Coordinates of C-alpha atoms and ligand atoms in Angstrom, one line a residue:
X1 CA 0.0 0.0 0.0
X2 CA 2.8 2.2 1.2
X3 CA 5.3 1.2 -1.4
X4 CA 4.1 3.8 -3.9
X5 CA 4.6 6.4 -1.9
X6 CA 8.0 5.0 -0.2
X7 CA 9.3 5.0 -4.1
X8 CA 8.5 8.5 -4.3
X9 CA 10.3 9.6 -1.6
X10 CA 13.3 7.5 -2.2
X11 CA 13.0 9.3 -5.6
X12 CA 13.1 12.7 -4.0
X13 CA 15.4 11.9 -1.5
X14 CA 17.8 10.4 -4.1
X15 CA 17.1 13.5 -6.4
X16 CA 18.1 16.1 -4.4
X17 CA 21.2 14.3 -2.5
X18 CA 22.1 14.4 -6.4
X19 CA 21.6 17.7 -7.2
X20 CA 23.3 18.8 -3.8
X21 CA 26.4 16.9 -4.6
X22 CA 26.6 17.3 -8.1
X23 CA 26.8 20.7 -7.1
X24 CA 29.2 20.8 -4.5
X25 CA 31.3 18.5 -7.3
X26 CA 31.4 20.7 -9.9
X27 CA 32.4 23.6 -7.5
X28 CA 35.5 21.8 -5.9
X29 CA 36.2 20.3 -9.1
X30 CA 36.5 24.0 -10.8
X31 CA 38.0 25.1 -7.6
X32 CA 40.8 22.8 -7.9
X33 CA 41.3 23.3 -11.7
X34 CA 41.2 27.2 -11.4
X35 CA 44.2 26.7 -8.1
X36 CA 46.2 24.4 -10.4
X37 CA 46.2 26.8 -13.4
X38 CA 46.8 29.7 -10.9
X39 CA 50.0 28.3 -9.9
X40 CA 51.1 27.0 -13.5
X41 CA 50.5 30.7 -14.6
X42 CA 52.7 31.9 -11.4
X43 CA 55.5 29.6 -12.4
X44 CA 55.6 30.6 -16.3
X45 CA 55.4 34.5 -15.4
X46 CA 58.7 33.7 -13.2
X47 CA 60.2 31.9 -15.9
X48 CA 59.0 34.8 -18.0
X49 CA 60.9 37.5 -16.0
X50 CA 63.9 35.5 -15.8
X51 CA 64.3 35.3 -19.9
X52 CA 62.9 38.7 -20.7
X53 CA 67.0 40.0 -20.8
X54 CA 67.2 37.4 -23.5
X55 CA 65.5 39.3 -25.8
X56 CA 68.1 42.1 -25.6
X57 CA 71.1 40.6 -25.8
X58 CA 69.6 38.4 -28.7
X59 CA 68.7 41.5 -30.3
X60 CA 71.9 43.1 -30.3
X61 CA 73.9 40.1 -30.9
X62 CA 71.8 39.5 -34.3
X63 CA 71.6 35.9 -33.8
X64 CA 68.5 33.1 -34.3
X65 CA 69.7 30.2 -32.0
X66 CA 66.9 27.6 -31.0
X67 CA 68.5 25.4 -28.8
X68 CA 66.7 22.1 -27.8
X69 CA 66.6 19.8 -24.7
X70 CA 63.7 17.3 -24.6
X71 CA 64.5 17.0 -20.6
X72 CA 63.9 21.0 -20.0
X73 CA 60.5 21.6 -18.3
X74 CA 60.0 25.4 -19.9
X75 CA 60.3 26.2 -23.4
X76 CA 60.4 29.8 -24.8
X77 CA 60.2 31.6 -27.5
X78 CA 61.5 35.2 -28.1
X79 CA 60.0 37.5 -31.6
X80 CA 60.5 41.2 -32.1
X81 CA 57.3 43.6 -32.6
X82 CA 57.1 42.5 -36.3
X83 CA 57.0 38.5 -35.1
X84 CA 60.8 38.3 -36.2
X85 CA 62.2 35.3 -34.1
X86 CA 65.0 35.8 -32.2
X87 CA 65.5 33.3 -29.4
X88 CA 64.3 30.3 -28.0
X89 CA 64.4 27.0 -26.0
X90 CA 62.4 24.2 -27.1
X91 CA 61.4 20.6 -25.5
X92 CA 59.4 20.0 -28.2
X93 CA 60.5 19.4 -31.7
X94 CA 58.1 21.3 -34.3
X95 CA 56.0 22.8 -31.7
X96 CA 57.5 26.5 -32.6
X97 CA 56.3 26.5 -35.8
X98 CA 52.8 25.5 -34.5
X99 CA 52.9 28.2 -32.3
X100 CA 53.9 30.7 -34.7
X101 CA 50.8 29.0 -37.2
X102 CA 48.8 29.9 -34.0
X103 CA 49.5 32.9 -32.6
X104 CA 52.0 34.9 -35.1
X105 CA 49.8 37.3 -35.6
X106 CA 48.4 38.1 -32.6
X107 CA 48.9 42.2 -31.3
X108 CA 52.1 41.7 -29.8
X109 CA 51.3 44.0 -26.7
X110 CA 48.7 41.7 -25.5
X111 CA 49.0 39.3 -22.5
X112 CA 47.2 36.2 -23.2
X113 CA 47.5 32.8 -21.2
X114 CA 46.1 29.8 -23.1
X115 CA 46.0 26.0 -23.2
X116 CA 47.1 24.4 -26.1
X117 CA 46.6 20.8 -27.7
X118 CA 48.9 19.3 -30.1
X119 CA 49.9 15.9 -30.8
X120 CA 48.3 14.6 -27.8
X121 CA 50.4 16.8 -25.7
X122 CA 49.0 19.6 -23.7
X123 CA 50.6 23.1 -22.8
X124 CA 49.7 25.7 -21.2
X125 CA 51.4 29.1 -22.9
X126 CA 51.9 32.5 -21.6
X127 CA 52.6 35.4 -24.0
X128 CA 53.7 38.6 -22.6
X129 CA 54.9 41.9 -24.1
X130 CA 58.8 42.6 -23.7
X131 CA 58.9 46.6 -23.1
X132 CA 62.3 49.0 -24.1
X133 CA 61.5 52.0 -21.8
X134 CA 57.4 52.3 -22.3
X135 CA 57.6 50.6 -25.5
X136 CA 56.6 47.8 -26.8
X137 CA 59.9 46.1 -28.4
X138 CA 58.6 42.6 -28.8
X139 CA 57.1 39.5 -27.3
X140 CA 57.8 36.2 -25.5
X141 CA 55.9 33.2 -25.1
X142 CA 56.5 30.8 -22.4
X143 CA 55.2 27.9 -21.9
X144 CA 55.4 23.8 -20.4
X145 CA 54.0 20.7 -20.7
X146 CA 50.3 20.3 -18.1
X147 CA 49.9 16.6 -19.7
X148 CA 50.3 15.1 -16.1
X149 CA 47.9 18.0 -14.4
X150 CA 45.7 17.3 -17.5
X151 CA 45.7 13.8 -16.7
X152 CA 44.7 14.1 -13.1
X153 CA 42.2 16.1 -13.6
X154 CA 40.5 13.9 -16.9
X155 CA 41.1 11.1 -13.9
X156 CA 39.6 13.0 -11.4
X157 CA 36.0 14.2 -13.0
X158 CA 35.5 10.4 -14.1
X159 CA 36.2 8.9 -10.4
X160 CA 33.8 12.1 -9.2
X161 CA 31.1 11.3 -11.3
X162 CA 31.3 7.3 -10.6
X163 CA 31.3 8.7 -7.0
X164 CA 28.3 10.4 -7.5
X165 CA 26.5 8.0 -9.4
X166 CA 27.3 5.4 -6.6
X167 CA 26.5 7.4 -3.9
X168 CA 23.5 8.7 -4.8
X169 CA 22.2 4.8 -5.9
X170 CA 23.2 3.8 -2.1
X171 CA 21.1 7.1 -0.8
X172 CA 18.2 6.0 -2.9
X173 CA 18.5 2.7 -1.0
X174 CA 19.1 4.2 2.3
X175 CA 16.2 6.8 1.5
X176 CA 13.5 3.8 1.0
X177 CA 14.7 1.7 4.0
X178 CA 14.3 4.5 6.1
X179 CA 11.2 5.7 4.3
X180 CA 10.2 2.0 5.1
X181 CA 11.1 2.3 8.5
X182 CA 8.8 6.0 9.0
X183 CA 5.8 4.2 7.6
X184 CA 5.8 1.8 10.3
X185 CA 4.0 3.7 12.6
X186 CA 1.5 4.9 9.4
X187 CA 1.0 1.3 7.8
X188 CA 0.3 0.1 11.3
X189 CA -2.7 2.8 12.2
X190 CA -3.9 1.9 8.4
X191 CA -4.0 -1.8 9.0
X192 CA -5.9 -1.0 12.4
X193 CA -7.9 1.1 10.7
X194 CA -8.9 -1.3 7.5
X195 CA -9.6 -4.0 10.2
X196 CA -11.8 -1.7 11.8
X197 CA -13.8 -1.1 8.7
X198 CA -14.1 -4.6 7.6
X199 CA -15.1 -6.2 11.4
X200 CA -17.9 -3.2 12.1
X201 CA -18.9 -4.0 8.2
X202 CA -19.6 -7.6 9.3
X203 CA -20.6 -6.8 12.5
X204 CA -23.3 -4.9 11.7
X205 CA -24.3 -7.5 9.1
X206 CA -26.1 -9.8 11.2
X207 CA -28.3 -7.6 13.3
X208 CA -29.4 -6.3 9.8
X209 CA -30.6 -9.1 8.7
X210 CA -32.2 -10.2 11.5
X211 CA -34.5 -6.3 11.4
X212 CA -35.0 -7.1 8.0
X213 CA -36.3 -10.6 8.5
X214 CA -38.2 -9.0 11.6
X215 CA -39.7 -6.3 9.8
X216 CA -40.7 -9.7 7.1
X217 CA -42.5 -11.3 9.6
X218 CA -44.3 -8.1 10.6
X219 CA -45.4 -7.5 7.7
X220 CA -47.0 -10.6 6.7
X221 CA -48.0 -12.4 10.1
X222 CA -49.5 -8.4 11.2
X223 CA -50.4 -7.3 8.1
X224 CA -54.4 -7.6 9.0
X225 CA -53.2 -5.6 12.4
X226 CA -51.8 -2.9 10.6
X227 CA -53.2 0.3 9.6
X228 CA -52.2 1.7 5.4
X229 CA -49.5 4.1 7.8
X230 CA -47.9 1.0 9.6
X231 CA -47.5 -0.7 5.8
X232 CA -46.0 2.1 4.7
X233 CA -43.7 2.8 7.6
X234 CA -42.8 -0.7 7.5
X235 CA -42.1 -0.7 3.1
X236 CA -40.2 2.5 3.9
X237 CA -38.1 0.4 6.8
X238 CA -37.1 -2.3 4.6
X239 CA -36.1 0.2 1.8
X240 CA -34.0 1.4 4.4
X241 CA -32.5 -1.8 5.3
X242 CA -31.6 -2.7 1.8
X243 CA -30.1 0.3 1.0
X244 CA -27.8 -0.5 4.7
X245 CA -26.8 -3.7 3.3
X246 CA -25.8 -3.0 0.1
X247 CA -23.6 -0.1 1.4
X248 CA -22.1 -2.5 4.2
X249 CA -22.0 -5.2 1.2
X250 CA -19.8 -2.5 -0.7
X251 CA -17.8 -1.5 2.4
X252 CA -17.0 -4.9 3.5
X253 CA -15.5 -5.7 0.0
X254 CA -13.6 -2.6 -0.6
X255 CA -12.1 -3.2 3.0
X256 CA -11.1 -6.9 2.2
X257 CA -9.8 -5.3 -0.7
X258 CA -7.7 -3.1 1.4
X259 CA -6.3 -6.1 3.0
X260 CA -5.8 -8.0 0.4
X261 CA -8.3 -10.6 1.2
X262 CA -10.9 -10.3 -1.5
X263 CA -11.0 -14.5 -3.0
X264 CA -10.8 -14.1 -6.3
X265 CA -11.1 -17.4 -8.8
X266 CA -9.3 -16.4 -12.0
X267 CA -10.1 -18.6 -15.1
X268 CA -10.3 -18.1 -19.2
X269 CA -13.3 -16.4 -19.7
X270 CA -14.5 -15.5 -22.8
X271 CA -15.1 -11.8 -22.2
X272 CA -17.4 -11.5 -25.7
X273 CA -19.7 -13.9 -24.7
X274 CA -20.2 -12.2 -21.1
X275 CA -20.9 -8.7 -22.6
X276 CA -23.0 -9.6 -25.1
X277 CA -25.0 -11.3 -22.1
X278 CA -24.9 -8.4 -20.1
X279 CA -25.8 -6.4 -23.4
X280 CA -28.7 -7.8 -24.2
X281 CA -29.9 -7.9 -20.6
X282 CA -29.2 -3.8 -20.2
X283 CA -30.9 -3.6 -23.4
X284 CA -34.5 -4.5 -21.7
X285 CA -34.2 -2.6 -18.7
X286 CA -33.1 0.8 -20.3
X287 CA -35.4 3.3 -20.2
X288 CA -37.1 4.1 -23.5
X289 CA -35.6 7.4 -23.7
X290 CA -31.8 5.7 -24.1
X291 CA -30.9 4.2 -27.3
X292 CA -28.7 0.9 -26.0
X293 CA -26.0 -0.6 -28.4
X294 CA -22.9 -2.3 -28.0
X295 CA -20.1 -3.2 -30.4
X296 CA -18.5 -6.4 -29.5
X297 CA -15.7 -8.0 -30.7
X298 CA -16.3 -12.0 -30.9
X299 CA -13.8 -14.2 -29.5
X300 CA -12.2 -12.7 -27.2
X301 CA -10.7 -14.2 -23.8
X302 CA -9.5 -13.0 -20.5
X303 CA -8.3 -14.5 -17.6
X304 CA -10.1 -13.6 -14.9
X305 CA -13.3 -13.5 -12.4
X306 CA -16.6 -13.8 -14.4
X307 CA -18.5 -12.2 -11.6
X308 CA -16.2 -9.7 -10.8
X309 CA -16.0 -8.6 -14.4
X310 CA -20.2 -9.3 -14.5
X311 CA -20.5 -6.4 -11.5
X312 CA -18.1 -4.1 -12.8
X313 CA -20.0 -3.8 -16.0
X314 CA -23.1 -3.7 -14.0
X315 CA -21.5 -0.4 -12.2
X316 CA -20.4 1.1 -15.0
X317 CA -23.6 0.7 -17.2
X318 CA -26.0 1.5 -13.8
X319 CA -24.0 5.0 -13.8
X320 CA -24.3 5.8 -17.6
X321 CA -28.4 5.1 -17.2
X322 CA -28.5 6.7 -13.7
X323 CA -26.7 10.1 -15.1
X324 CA -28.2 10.1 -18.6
X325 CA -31.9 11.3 -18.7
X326 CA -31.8 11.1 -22.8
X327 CA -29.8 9.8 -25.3
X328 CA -27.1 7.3 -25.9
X329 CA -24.7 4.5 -24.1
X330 CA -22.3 2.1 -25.6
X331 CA -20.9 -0.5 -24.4
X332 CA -17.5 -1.4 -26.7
X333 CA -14.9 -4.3 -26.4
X334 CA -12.3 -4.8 -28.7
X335 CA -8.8 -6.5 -28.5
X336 CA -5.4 -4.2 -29.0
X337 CA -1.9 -5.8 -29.8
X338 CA -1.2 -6.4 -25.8
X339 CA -4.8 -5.4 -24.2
X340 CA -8.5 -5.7 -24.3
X341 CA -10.1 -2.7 -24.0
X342 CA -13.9 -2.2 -22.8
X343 CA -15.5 1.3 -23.0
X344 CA -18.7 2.3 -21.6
X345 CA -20.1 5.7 -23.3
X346 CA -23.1 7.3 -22.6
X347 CA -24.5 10.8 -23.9
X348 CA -25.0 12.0 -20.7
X349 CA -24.7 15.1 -18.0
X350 CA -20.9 14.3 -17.7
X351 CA -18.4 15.1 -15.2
X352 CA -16.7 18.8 -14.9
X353 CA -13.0 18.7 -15.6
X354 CA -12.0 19.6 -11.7
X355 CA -14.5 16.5 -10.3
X356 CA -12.7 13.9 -13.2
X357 CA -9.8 12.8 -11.0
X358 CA -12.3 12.4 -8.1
X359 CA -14.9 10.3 -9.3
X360 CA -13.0 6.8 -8.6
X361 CA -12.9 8.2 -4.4
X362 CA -14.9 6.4 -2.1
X363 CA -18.3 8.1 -1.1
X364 CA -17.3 10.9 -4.0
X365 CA -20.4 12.4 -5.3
X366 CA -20.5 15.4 -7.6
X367 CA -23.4 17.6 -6.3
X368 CA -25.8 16.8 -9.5
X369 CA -25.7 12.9 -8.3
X370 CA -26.9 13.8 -5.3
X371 CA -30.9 14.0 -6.6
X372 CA -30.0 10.5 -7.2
X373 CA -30.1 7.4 -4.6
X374 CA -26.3 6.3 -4.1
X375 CA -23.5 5.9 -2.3
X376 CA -20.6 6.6 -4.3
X377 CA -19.3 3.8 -3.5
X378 CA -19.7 2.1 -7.3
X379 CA -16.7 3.3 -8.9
X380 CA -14.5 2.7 -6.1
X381 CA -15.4 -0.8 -6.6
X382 CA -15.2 -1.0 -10.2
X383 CA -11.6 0.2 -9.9
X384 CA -10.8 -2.0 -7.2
X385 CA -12.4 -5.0 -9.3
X386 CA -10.0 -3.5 -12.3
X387 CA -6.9 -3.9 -9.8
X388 CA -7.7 -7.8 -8.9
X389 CA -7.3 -7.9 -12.9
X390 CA -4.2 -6.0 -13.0
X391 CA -6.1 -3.6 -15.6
X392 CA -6.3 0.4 -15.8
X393 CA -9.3 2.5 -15.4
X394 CA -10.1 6.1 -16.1
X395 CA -12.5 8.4 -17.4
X396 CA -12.8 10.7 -20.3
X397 CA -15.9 13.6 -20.0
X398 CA -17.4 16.8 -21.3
X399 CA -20.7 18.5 -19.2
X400 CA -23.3 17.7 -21.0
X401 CA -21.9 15.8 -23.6
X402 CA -21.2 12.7 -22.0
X403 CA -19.0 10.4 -20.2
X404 CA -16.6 7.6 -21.2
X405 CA -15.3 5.0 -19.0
X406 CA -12.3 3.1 -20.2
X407 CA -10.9 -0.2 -19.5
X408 CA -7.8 -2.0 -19.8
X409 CA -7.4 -5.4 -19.2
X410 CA -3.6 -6.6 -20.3
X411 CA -3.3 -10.0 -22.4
Ligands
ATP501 P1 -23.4 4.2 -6.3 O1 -22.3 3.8 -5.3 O2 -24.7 3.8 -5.8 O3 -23.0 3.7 -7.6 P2 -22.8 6.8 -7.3 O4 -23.2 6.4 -8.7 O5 -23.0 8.2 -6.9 O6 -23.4 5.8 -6.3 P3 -20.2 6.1 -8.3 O7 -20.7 5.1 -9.2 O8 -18.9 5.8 -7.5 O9 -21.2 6.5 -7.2 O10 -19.9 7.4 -9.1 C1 -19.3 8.5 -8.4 C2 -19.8 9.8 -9.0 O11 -19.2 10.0 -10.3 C3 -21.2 9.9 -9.2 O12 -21.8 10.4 -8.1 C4 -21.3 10.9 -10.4 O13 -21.2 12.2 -9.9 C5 -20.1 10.6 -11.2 N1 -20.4 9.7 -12.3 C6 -20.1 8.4 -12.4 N2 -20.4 7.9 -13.6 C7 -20.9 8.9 -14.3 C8 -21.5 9.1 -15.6 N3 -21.6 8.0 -16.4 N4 -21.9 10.3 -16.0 C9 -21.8 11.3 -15.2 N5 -21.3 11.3 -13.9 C10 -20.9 10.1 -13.5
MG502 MG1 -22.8 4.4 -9.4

């Protein structure tokens, strides 16, 4: 009964742990990554100031040396204001003339800082003005291999999101055992409760039937006794009665229901035969102001209670006469790829759009049934009848147009 609604919160629960998380993730993920690069950038600015001279000297001296070590962390490369080269360390053969394809002819007073890919190597490279007095005179760009930072950090955002994903699967589970655990207390009251329900309901059976037998007696073995009043209050008593013990009839099923204790004797039925029954016996008793036809697929088989299925049609078809003073109702069956489907249409007063989702409530009435006898207690049933056949119900309605009840029944 509860495990709907234990789902739901494990869902929320689970949901929101994830969104939390995720959250605080992605910040201390970006967190780390921005303190990493921080510190990369503070290194290559040092290495920056300590070959700015180089550029001078290089200058002067006229020469273009690129020297190369494959073991050297930094590599550097110097260019005048016009992108001449002039000086440079390299650990990486070919990688200048990338980064000349790249960034030659970029504004040479602009300080840029940028992560670069190339041969499945990554760099991060600083590029940086080189002044003579308030000048600019030419530009460096500095740089280093971040394959290993790069690495971590590819690393670390897969084991974060694994970690998330796992964690938030074992709060899920945490969430519904504990949900479990807080409905204790509910399922308990709710058991008590249902138990109630369905002992008064047989409880109050027997006295009924013994002041409806009573009243039986009185009226045949005192009829002579009796004045046209007494007959009358006595008819009126035993309407009474009858009306009692159909709703303690309906109560005391939709309470075994509740428990789970409703015998039901599943067996192939063939469902055509049973609505055409049911058919032609609706078509006598409908009033002669409501057209009656059905459309019945032939052949057709279900497993399930005959009775059960018998009453639930008797529900359905009792409301489309009792809430249609002219016109129409139709009873359909028809087999889908995976379900039967039975429909029950009448041309009726219909339901408003804000009582649609109510109608299937126990004791629910909408304020125009009330002129009529009832309990509101038929479509509870039905559904409940629908649920033993692991089948869906709903209805479909417009005011005054008419209502449609729909059926599912799965292969
Ligand atoms: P009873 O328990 O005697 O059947 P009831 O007909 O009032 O009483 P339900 O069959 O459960 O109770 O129906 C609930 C309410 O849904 C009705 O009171 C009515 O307002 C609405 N309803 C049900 N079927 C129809 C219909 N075919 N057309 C319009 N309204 C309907
Ligand atoms: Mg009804």
């Amino acid at each position: 009964m509860f495990h709907k609604t234990k789902k739901k919160l494990s869902y929320l629960y689970a949901t929101l742990y994830f969104l939390l998380f995720s959250l605080f993730v992605i910040v201390l993920y970006f967190s780390l990554v921005k303190l990493m690069e921080n510190q990369q950038i503070n290194e290559l600015e040092d290495f920056y100031v300590k070959q700015e001279h180089d550029f001078f000297e290089h200058v002067h001296a006229n020469t273009k040396t690129l020297s190369y070590d494959p073991n050297r962390n930094f590599f550097y490369y110097i260019y005048t204001k016009d992108h001449k080269f002039v000086h440079g360390d390299e650990s990486y053969k070919g990688l200048k003339n990338q980064i000349e394809k790249a960034f030659g002819n970029r504004n040479p007073s602009e300080d840029l800082v940028q992560h670069y890919e190339w041969q499945e190597e990554h760099f991060l490279l600083l590029k940086k003005p080189i002044f003579n007095d308030d000048t600019v005179a030419g530009y460096i760009i500095v740089g280093k291999s971040v394959k290993s930072q790069h690495h971590f950090f590819q690393m670390t955002k897969y084991l974060l999101i694994v970690l998330t994903c796992i964690s938030t699967v074992l709060i899920g589970l945490l969430a519904y055992f504990l949900a479990g655990k807080a409905m204790v207390p509910i399922q308990w009251s709710f058991d008590k409760q249902k138990k109630f329900v369905s002992d008064a309901s047989h409880e109050l059976r027997t006295p009924l039937s013994i002041f409806y037998s009573s009243l039986e007696i009185l009226e045949i073995e005192e009829a002579h006794q009796l004045r046209p009043f007494g007959k009358e209050l006595i008819a009126d008593l035993k309407d009474e009665a009858e009306t009692m013990k159909e709703l303690i009839d309906k109560l005391l099923f939709l309470a075994r229901h509740d428990q789970q204790q409703v015998p039901i004797q599943k067996e192939i039925i063939t469902l055509s035969t049973l609505l055409e029954k049911v058919s032609s016996k609706f078509q006598r008793i409908t009033p002669a102001e409501i057209q009656f036809s059905s459309e019945i697929q032939k052949n057709i088989e279900l497993l399930g209670d005959a009775s059960k299925i018998q009453e639930l049609l008797y529900i359905l078809l009792d409301n489309a006469i009792r809430y249609t003073n002219s016109g129409t109702i139709t009873l359909t069956l028809l087999k889908n790829k995976d379900t039967v489907k039975i429909t029950v249409a009448d041309s009726g007063v219909g339901i408003t759009e804000q009582e649609l989702p109510l109608v299937f409530d126990r004791f629910y009435r909408s304020d125009a049934a009330r002129q009529h006898n009832g309990t509101g207690l038929g479509l509870a049933i039905a559904k409940a009848i629908v649920e033993q056949h692991d089948g869906n119900i709903y209805a479909t309605s417009t005011v005054n147009k008419g209502t449609t009840i729909h059926i599912e029944f799965p292969i």
